[in-house]
PDB file of C-alpha atoms in Angstrom:
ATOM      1  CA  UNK A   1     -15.858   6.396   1.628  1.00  0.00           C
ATOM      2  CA  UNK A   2     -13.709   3.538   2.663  1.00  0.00           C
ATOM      3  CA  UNK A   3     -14.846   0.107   1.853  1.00  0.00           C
ATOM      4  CA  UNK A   4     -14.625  -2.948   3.063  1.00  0.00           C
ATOM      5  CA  UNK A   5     -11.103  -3.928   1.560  1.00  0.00           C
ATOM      6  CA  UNK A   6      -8.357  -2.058   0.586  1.00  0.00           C
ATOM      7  CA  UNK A   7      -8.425  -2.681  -3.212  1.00  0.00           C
ATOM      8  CA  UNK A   8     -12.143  -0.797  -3.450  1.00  0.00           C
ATOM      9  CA  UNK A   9     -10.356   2.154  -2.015  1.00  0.00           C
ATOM     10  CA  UNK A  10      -7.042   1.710  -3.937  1.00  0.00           C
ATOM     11  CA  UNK A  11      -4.700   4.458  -5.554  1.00  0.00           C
ATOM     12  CA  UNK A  12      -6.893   4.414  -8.290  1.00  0.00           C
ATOM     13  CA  UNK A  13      -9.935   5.362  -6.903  1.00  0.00           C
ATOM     14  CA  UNK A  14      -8.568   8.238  -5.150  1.00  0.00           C
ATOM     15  CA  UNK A  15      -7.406   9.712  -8.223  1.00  0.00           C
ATOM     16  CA  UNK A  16     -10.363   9.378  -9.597  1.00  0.00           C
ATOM     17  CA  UNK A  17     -11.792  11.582  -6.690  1.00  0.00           C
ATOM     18  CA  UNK A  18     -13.225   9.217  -4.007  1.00  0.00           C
ATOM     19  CA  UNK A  19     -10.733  11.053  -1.697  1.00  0.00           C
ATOM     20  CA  UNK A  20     -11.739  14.522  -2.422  1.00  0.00           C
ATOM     21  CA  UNK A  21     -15.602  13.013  -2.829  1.00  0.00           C
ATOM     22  CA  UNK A  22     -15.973  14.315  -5.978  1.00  0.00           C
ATOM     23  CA  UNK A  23     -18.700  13.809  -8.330  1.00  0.00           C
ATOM     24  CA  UNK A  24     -17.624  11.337 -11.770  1.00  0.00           C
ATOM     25  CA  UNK A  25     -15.965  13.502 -14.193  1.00  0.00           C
ATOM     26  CA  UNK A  26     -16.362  11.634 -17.989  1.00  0.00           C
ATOM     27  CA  UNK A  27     -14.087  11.745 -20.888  1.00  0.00           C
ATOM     28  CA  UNK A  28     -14.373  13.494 -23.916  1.00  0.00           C
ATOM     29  CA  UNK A  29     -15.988  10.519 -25.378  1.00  0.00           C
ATOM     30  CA  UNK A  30     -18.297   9.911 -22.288  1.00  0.00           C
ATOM     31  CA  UNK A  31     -16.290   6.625 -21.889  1.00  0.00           C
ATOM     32  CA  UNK A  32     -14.179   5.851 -19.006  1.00  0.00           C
ATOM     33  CA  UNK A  33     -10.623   5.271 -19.366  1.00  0.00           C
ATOM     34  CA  UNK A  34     -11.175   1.069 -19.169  1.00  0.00           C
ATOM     35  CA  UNK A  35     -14.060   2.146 -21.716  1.00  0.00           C
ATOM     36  CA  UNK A  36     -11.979   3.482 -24.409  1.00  0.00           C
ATOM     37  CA  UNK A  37     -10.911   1.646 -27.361  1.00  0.00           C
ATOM     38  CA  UNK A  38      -7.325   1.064 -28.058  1.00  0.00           C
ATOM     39  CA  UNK A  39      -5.708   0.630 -31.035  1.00  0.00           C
ATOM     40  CA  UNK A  40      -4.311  -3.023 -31.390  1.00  0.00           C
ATOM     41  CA  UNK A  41      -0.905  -1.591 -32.831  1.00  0.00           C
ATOM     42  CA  UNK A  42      -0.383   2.514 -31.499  1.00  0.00           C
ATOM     43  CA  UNK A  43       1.536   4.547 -34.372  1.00  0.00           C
ATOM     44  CA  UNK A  44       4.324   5.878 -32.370  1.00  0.00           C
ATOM     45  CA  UNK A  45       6.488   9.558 -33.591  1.00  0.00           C
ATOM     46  CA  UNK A  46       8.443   9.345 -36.051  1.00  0.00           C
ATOM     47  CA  UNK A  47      10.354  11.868 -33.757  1.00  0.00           C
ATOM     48  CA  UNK A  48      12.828   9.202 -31.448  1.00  0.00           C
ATOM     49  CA  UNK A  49      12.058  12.059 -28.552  1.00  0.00           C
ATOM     50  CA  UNK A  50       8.403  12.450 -28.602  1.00  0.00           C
ATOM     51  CA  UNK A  51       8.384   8.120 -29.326  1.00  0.00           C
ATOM     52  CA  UNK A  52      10.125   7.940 -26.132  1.00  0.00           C
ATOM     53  CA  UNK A  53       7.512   9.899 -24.170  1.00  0.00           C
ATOM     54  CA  UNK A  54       4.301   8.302 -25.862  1.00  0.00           C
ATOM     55  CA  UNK A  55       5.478   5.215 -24.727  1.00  0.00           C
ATOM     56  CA  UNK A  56       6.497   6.167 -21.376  1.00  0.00           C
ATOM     57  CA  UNK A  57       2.697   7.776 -21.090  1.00  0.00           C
ATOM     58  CA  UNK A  58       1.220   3.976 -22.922  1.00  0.00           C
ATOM     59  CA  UNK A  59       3.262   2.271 -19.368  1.00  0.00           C
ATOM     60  CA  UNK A  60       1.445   4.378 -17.184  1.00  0.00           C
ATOM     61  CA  UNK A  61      -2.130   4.399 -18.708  1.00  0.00           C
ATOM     62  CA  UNK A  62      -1.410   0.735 -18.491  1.00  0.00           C
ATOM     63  CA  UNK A  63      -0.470   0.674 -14.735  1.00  0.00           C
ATOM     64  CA  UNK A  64      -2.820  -1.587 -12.631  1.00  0.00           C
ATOM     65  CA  UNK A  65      -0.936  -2.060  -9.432  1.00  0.00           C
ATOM     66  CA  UNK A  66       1.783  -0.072  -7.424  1.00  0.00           C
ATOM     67  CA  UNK A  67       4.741  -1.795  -8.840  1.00  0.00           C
ATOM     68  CA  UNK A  68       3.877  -0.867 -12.261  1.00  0.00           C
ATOM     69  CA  UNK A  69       2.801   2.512 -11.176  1.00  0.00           C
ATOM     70  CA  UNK A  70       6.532   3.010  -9.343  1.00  0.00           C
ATOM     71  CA  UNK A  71       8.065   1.768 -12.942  1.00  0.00           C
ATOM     72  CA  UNK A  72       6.048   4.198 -14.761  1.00  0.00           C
ATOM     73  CA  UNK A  73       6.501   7.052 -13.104  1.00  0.00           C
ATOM     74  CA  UNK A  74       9.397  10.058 -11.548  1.00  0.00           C
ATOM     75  CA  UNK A  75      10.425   9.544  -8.267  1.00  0.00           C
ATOM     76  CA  UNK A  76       8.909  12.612  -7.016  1.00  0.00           C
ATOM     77  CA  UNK A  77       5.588  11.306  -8.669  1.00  0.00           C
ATOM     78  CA  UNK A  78       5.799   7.855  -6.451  1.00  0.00           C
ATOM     79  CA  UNK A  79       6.358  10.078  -3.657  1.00  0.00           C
ATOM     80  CA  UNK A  80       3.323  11.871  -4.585  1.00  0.00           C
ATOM     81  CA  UNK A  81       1.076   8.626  -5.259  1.00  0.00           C
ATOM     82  CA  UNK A  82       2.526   6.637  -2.001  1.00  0.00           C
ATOM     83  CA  UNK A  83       1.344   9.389   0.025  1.00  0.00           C
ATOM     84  CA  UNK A  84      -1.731   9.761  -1.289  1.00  0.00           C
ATOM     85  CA  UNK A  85      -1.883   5.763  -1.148  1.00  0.00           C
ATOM     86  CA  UNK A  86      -1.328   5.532   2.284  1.00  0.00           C
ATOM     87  CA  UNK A  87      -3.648   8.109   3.777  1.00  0.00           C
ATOM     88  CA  UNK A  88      -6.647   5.418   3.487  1.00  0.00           C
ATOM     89  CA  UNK A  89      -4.535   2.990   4.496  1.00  0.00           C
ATOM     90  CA  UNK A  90      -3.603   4.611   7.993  1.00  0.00           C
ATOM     91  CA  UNK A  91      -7.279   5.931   8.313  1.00  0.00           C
ATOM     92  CA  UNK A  92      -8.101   1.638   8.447  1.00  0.00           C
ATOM     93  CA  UNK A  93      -5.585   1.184  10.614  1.00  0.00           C
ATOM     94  CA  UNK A  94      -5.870   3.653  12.783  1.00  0.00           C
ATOM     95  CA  UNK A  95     -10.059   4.308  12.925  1.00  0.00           C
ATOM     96  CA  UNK A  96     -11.483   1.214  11.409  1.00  0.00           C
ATOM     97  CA  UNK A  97      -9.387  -1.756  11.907  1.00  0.00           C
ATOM     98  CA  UNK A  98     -12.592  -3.677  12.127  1.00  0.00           C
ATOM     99  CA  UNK A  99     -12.672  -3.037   8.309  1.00  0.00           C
ATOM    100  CA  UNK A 100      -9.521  -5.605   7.898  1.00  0.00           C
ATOM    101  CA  UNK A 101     -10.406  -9.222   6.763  1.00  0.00           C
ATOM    102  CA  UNK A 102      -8.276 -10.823   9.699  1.00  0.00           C
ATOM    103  CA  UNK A 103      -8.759  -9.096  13.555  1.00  0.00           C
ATOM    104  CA  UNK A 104      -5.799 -11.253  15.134  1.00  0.00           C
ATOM    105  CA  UNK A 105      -3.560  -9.530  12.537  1.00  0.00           C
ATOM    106  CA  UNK A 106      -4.701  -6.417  13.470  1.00  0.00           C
ATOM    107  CA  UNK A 107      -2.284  -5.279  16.224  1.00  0.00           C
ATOM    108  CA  UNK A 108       0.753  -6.381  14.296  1.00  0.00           C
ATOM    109  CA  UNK A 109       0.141  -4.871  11.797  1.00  0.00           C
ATOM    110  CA  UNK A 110      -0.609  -1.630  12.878  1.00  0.00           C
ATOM    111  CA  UNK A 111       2.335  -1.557  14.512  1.00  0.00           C
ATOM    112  CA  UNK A 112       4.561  -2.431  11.183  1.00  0.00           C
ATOM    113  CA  UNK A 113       2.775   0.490   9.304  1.00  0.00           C
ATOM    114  CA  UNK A 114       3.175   2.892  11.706  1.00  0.00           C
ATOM    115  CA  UNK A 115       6.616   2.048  12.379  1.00  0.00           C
ATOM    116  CA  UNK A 116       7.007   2.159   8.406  1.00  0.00           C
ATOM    117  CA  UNK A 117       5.222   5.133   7.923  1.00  0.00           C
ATOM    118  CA  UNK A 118       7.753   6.780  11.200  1.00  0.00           C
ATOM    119  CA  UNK A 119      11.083   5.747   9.433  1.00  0.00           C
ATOM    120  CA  UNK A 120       9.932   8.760   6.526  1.00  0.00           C
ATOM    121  CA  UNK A 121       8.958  10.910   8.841  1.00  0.00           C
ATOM    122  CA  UNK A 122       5.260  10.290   8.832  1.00  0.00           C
ATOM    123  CA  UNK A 123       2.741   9.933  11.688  1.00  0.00           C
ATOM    124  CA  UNK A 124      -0.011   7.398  10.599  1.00  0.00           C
ATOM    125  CA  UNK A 125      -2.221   9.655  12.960  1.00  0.00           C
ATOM    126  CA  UNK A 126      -1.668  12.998  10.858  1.00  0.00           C
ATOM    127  CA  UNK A 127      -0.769  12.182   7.370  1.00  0.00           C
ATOM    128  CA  UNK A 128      -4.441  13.453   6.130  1.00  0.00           C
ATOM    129  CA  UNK A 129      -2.949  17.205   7.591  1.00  0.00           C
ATOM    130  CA  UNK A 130       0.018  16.665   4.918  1.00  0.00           C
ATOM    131  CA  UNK A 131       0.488  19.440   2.458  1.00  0.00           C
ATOM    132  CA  UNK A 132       3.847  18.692   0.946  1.00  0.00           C
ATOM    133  CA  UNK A 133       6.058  15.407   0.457  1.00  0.00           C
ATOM    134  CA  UNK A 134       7.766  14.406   3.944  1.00  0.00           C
ATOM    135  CA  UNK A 135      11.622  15.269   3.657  1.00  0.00           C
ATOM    136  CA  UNK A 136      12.419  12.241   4.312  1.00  0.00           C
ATOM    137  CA  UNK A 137      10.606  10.391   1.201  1.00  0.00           C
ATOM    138  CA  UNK A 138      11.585  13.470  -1.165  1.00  0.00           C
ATOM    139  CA  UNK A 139      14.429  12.012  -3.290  1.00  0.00           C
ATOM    140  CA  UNK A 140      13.353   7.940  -1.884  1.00  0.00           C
ATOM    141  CA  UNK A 141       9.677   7.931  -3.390  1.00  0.00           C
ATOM    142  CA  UNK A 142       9.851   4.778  -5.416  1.00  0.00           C
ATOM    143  CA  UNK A 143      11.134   2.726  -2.036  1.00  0.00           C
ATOM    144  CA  UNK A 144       8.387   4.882  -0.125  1.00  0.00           C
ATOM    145  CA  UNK A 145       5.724   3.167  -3.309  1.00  0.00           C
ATOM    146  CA  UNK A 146       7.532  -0.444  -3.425  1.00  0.00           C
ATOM    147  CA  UNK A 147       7.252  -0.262   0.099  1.00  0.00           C
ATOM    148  CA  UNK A 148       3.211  -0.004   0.596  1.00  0.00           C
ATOM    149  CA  UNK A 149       2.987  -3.147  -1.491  1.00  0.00           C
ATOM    150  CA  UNK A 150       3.672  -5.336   1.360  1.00  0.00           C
ATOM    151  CA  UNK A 151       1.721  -3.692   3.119  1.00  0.00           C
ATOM    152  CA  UNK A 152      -1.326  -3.743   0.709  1.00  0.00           C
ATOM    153  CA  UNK A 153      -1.619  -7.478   0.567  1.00  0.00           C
ATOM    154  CA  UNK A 154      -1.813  -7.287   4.304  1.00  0.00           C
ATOM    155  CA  UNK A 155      -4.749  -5.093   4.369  1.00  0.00           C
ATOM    156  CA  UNK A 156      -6.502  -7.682   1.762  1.00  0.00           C
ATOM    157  CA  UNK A 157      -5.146 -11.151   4.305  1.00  0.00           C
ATOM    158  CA  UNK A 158      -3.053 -11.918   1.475  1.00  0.00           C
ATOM    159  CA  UNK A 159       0.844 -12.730   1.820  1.00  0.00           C
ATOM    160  CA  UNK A 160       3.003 -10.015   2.394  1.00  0.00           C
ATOM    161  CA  UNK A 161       5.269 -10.914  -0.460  1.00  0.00           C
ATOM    162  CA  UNK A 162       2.159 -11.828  -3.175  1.00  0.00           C
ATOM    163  CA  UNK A 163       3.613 -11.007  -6.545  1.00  0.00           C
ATOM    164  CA  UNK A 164       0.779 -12.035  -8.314  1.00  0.00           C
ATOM    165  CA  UNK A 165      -0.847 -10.199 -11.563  1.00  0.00           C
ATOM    166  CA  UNK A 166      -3.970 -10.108  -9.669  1.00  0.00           C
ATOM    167  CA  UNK A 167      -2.509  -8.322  -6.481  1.00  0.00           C
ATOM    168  CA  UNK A 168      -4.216  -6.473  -3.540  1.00  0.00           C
ATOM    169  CA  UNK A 169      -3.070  -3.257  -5.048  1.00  0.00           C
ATOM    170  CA  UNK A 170      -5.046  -3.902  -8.222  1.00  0.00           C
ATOM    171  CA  UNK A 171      -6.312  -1.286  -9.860  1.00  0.00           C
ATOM    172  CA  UNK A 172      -8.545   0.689 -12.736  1.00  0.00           C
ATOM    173  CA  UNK A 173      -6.384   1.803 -15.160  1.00  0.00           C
ATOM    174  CA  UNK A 174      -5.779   5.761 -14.890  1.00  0.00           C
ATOM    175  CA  UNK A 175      -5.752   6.775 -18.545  1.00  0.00           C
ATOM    176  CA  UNK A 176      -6.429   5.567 -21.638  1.00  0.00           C
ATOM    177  CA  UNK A 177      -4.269   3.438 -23.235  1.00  0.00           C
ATOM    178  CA  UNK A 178      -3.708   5.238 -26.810  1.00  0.00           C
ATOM    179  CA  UNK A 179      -1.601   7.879 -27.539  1.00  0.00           C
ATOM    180  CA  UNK A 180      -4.099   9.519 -30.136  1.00  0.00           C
ATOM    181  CA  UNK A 181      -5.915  10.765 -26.501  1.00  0.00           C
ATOM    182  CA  UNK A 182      -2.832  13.128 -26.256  1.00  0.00           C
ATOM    183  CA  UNK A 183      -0.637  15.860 -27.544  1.00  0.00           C
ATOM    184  CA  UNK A 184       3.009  15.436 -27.292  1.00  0.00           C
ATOM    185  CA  UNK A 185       5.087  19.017 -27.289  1.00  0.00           C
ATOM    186  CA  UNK A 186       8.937  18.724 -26.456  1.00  0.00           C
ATOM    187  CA  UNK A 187       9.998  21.584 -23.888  1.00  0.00           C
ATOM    188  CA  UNK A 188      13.695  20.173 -24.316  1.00  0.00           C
ATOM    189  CA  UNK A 189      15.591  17.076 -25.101  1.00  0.00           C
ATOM    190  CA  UNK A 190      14.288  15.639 -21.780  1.00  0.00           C
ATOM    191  CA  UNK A 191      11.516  16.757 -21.137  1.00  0.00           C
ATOM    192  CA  UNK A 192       7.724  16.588 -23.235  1.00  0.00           C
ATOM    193  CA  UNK A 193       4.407  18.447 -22.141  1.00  0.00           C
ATOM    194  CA  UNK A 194       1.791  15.959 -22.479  1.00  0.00           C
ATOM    195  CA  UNK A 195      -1.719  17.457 -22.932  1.00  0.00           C
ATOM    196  CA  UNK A 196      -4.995  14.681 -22.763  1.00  0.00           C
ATOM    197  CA  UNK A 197      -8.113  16.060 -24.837  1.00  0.00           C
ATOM    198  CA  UNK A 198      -9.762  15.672 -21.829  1.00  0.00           C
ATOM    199  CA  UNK A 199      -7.866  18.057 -19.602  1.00  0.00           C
ATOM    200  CA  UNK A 200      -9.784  16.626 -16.355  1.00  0.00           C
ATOM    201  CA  UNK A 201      -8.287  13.483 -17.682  1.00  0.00           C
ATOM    202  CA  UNK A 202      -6.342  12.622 -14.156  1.00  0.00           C
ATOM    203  CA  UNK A 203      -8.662  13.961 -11.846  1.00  0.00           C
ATOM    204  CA  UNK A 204      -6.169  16.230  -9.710  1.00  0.00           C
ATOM    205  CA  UNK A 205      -7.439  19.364  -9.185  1.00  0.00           C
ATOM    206  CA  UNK A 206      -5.588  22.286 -10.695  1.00  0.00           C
ATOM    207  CA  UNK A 207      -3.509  19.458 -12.976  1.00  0.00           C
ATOM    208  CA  UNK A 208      -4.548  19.383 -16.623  1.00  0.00           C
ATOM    209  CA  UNK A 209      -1.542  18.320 -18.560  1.00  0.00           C
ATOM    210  CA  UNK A 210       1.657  16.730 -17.618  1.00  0.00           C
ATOM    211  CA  UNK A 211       5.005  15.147 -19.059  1.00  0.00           C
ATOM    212  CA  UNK A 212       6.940  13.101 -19.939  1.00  0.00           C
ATOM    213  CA  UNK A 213      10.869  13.248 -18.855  1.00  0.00           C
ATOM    214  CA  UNK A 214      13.941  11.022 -18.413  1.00  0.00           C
ATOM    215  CA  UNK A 215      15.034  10.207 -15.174  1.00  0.00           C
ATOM    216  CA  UNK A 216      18.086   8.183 -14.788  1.00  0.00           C
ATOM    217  CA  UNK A 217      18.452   7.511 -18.651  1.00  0.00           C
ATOM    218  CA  UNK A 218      14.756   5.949 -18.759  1.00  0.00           C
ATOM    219  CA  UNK A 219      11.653   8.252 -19.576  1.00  0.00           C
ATOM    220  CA  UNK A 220       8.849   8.453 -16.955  1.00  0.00           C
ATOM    221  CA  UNK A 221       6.020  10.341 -16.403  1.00  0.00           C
ATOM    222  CA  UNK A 222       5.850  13.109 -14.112  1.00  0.00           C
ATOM    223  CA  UNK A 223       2.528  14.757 -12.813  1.00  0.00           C
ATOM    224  CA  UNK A 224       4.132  17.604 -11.626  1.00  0.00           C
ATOM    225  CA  UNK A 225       5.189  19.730  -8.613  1.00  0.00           C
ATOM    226  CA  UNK A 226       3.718  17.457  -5.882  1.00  0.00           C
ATOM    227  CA  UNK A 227       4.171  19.888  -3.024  1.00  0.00           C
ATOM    228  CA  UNK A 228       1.644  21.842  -5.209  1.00  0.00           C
ATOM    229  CA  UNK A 229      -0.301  18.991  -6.251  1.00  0.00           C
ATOM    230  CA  UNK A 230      -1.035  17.632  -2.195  1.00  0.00           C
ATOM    231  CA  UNK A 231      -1.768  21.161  -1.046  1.00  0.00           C
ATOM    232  CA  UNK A 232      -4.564  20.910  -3.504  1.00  0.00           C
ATOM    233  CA  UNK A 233      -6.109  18.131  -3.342  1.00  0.00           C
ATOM    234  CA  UNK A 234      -5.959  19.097   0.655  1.00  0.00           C
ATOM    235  CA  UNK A 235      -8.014  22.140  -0.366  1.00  0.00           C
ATOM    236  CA  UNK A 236     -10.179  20.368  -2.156  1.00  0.00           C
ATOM    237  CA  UNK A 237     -10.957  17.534   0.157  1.00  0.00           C
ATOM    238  CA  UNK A 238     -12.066  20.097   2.895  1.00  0.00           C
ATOM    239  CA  UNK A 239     -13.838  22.313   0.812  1.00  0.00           C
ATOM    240  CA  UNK A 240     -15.641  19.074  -0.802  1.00  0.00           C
ATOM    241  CA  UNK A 241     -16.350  18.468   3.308  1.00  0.00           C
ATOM    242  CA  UNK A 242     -17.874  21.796   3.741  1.00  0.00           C
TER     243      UNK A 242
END
């Protein structure tokens, strides 16, 4: 369901199924992720590898807005979560406009999204029919994320270039924030499987663990083969409509 500003409908949410209008999955404690108690000093790996990638997993269960989000995770993972991002964005635009806080600033910016959306090879009019990452934002999805931000504050009447903590692209935080919730296995020297106890933990169908890699000398998390991951939750969405 799309609310009445942008934030209630955020990045966030969607994961959390509002896009696919899923039912609340809980955690293995019953709490939700904002619910569960962190440790005030995590006991990282004595292992330098599998230290690298509970911390890289501790930046994104921390994540509250699409900046920290595009530092947190692979490119291709950005790419995945702008897309996904977006589609609620161009459904305001483009079917509910009268959802935005400021009418006049309707028309322009419609026409900036679109016209941003266009430059990676996406039409604001069909991106719910996507089933795999544009070609043009494969290899380019932190820009594609950065880029939304902008466009985020817009949706919420706020300045385009609002870098405050409490931006329009706040968010719920995605996981919880203590690497106890997880098991760390490396795969190789850059990559680790990351397994939550709950394995419903991210609420993408068909994804129940994840990892941890370096990208670019700095390790990220990646959710996986986002192709995959979009044709999925496209499946799921319509048989969730059914």
């Amino acid at each position: 369901m799309i609310g009445k500003r942008y934030a209630a409908i955020g990045c966030a949410a969607l994961i959390a199924g509002v896009l696919l209008a899923a039912p609340h999955r809980g955690y293995a404690d019953g709490n939700s992720p904002a619910e569960q108690p962190a440790p005030a000093e995590p006991v990282f790996s004595s292992d330098p590898q599998i230290a690298s990638a509970q911390q890289a997993v501790l930046t994104f269960a921390k994540a509250t807005n699409l900046p920290a989000l595009k530092n947190a995770l692979s490119d291709r993972s950005s790419a995945l979560i702008g897309v996904i991002t977006a589609m609620p964005m161009a459904y305001i635009v483009e079917a509910a406009p009268e959802q935005l806080p400021d009418a006049k600033a309707v028309p322009a910016l419609k026409r900036d999204f679109e016209a941003y959306l266009q430059s990676y090879g996406i039409d604001a009019n069909k991106i719910f029919g996507v089933s795999a990452i544009p070609a043009k934002v494969q290899g380019h999805g932190h820009e594609f994320l950065q880029g939304l931000v902008p466009f985020a504050n817009r949706f919420n009447g706020k300045d385009p270039n609002d870098k405050s903590d409490d931006d329009a692209s706040q968010q719920q935080a995605l996981l919880p924030a203590r690497i106890d919730f997880f098991k760390f296995d490396i795969i190789n020297p850059t990559h680790v499987k990351v397994t939550p106890q709950d394995p419903k933990a991210l609420h993408f169908p068909g994804v129940t663990t994840f990892e941890a890699l370096q990208e670019d000398g700095v390790w990220k998390v990646d959710l996986g083969d986002s192709d995959k991951i979009l044709d999925t939750l496209k499946k799921a969405k319509r048989d969730a409509a059914k």
